[in-house]
């Protein structure tokens, strides 16, 4: 009797895992890589040939947003892809705000250029989460307004937001359809933020992107250097300067003789080191993206 009950539970578990994996658009290998198991092991769970221990069940359940009890005892095979709770626009905007913070103050918002650029940034964030394509000139307008705001106010908030805009420009180097597909995966919970960052980094390896990168660096290398230098020279903003320096490596936005893989590895190590020193931006990034 006990054996029969165990088999019923095991079969239900396997059916649930297979169904949730399929409606998430994941292959056996995709799911395995996300829960640190081989595709053979996942296949064994789905067929009922193998049974996961409790720790593995917890990881799989968390991945699908379910409890262990639901995976084991509830028939989840009626769930449709459209029933999966999408991240709200507000949720995704909050994630991007944590990774790429925008800054303002009562004083800076009195400056027309700063205020105009800031509102355009907000517009970009909302459009990005909805998968909308904005006029390409909007990034140019944001950069231009923040540069004028820096000249007029010398406000560190304007310098910080200029870096935000430069990262936005950098993202435009990638194939727009790939970027939109990545956005859709994130919004429909088919990928987490860590996976989003990893897929983004993969796009940097193409020859076309490499050529665009060189053109980008010719235009922005000095601007990036001066902005980070300006932030690091101000005690209040130095940690943000360190953070953006690490991100330039992490997103391969830097002109070195090293490979993309090495630049990314250096960026990761810098973030970890800064986090250990108490840098709040690095801590926020690692917590948001890598959940550590």
CSV table of C-alpha atoms in Angstrom, one decimal, residues 132-251:
chain,number,residue,atom,x,y,z
A,132,UNK,CA,7.4,49.0,-27.1
A,133,UNK,CA,10.0,50.5,-29.5
A,134,UNK,CA,10.5,54.2,-29.0
A,135,UNK,CA,11.9,56.7,-31.5
A,136,UNK,CA,15.7,56.3,-31.6
A,137,UNK,CA,16.1,60.0,-31.1
A,138,UNK,CA,14.9,59.7,-27.5
A,139,UNK,CA,18.3,58.4,-26.3
A,140,UNK,CA,20.1,61.2,-28.0
A,141,UNK,CA,17.7,63.7,-26.4
A,142,UNK,CA,18.3,62.2,-23.0
A,143,UNK,CA,22.1,62.4,-23.4
A,144,UNK,CA,21.9,65.9,-24.8
A,145,UNK,CA,19.7,67.2,-21.9
A,146,UNK,CA,21.8,65.6,-19.2
A,147,UNK,CA,25.0,67.0,-20.7
A,148,UNK,CA,23.5,70.5,-20.8
A,149,UNK,CA,22.3,70.0,-17.2
A,150,UNK,CA,25.8,69.1,-16.1
A,151,UNK,CA,27.2,72.3,-17.8
A,152,UNK,CA,24.5,74.4,-16.2
A,153,UNK,CA,24.4,72.9,-12.7
A,154,UNK,CA,27.4,70.6,-12.2
A,155,UNK,CA,25.0,68.4,-10.2
A,156,UNK,CA,26.3,64.9,-9.5
A,157,UNK,CA,22.7,63.7,-10.1
A,158,UNK,CA,23.1,64.8,-13.7
A,159,UNK,CA,26.4,62.9,-14.0
A,160,UNK,CA,24.9,59.8,-12.5
A,161,UNK,CA,21.9,59.9,-14.8
A,162,UNK,CA,24.2,60.5,-17.8
A,163,UNK,CA,25.8,57.1,-17.0
A,164,UNK,CA,22.2,55.7,-17.0
A,165,UNK,CA,21.7,57.1,-20.4
A,166,UNK,CA,25.0,55.8,-21.7
A,167,UNK,CA,24.0,52.3,-20.6
A,168,UNK,CA,20.7,52.8,-22.4
A,169,UNK,CA,22.6,53.7,-25.6
A,170,UNK,CA,24.8,50.6,-25.2
A,171,UNK,CA,21.7,48.4,-25.0
A,172,UNK,CA,20.6,49.8,-28.4
A,173,UNK,CA,23.7,48.2,-30.0
A,174,UNK,CA,22.0,44.8,-29.7
A,175,UNK,CA,19.5,43.5,-32.3
A,176,UNK,CA,16.2,45.1,-31.3
A,177,UNK,CA,14.2,42.0,-31.9
A,178,UNK,CA,16.5,39.9,-29.6
A,179,UNK,CA,16.2,42.6,-26.9
A,180,UNK,CA,12.4,42.6,-27.2
A,181,UNK,CA,12.3,38.8,-27.0
A,182,UNK,CA,14.4,39.0,-23.9
A,183,UNK,CA,12.0,41.5,-22.4
A,184,UNK,CA,9.1,39.2,-23.2
A,185,UNK,CA,10.8,36.3,-21.5
A,186,UNK,CA,11.4,38.4,-18.4
A,187,UNK,CA,7.9,39.7,-18.2
A,188,UNK,CA,6.3,36.3,-18.7
A,189,UNK,CA,8.5,34.7,-16.0
A,190,UNK,CA,10.2,32.4,-18.6
A,191,UNK,CA,13.6,33.8,-17.5
A,192,UNK,CA,14.8,35.4,-14.3
A,193,UNK,CA,17.0,38.5,-14.1
A,194,UNK,CA,20.2,36.4,-13.8
A,195,UNK,CA,19.2,34.6,-17.0
A,196,UNK,CA,18.4,38.0,-18.6
A,197,UNK,CA,21.8,39.3,-17.9
A,198,UNK,CA,23.5,36.1,-19.2
A,199,UNK,CA,21.6,36.2,-22.4
A,200,UNK,CA,22.3,39.9,-22.8
A,201,UNK,CA,26.0,39.1,-22.4
A,202,UNK,CA,25.8,36.4,-25.1
A,203,UNK,CA,24.6,39.0,-27.6
A,204,UNK,CA,27.9,40.9,-27.2
A,205,UNK,CA,29.9,38.1,-28.8
A,206,UNK,CA,28.7,38.5,-32.4
A,207,UNK,CA,30.9,40.2,-35.0
A,208,UNK,CA,28.3,42.8,-35.8
A,209,UNK,CA,28.0,43.8,-32.2
A,210,UNK,CA,31.8,43.9,-31.9
A,211,UNK,CA,32.0,46.4,-34.7
A,212,UNK,CA,29.3,48.5,-33.2
A,213,UNK,CA,31.1,48.3,-29.9
A,214,UNK,CA,34.2,49.9,-31.4
A,215,UNK,CA,32.1,52.7,-32.8
A,216,UNK,CA,30.4,53.2,-29.5
A,217,UNK,CA,33.7,53.3,-27.6
A,218,UNK,CA,35.0,55.9,-30.0
A,219,UNK,CA,32.1,58.1,-29.2
A,220,UNK,CA,31.7,57.5,-25.5
A,221,UNK,CA,34.9,56.2,-24.0
A,222,UNK,CA,36.1,59.7,-22.9
A,223,UNK,CA,32.6,60.6,-21.6
A,224,UNK,CA,32.3,57.4,-19.6
A,225,UNK,CA,35.8,57.9,-18.1
A,226,UNK,CA,35.1,61.5,-17.1
A,227,UNK,CA,31.7,60.7,-15.7
A,228,UNK,CA,33.1,57.9,-13.5
A,229,UNK,CA,36.0,60.0,-12.5
A,230,UNK,CA,33.6,62.8,-11.5
A,231,UNK,CA,31.5,60.5,-9.4
A,232,UNK,CA,34.5,58.9,-7.7
A,233,UNK,CA,36.0,62.3,-6.8
A,234,UNK,CA,32.9,63.1,-4.7
A,235,UNK,CA,32.8,61.2,-1.4
A,236,UNK,CA,29.0,61.0,-1.4
A,237,UNK,CA,29.0,59.6,-5.0
A,238,UNK,CA,32.2,57.5,-5.0
A,239,UNK,CA,30.5,54.2,-4.4
A,240,UNK,CA,28.2,54.8,-7.4
A,241,UNK,CA,31.3,55.6,-9.5
A,242,UNK,CA,32.9,52.3,-8.4
A,243,UNK,CA,29.6,50.5,-9.2
A,244,UNK,CA,29.4,51.9,-12.7
A,245,UNK,CA,33.1,51.1,-13.3
A,246,UNK,CA,32.3,47.4,-12.5
A,247,UNK,CA,29.3,47.4,-14.8
A,248,UNK,CA,31.4,48.7,-17.7
A,249,UNK,CA,33.4,45.5,-17.4
A,250,UNK,CA,30.4,43.3,-16.7
A,251,UNK,CA,28.6,44.5,-19.8
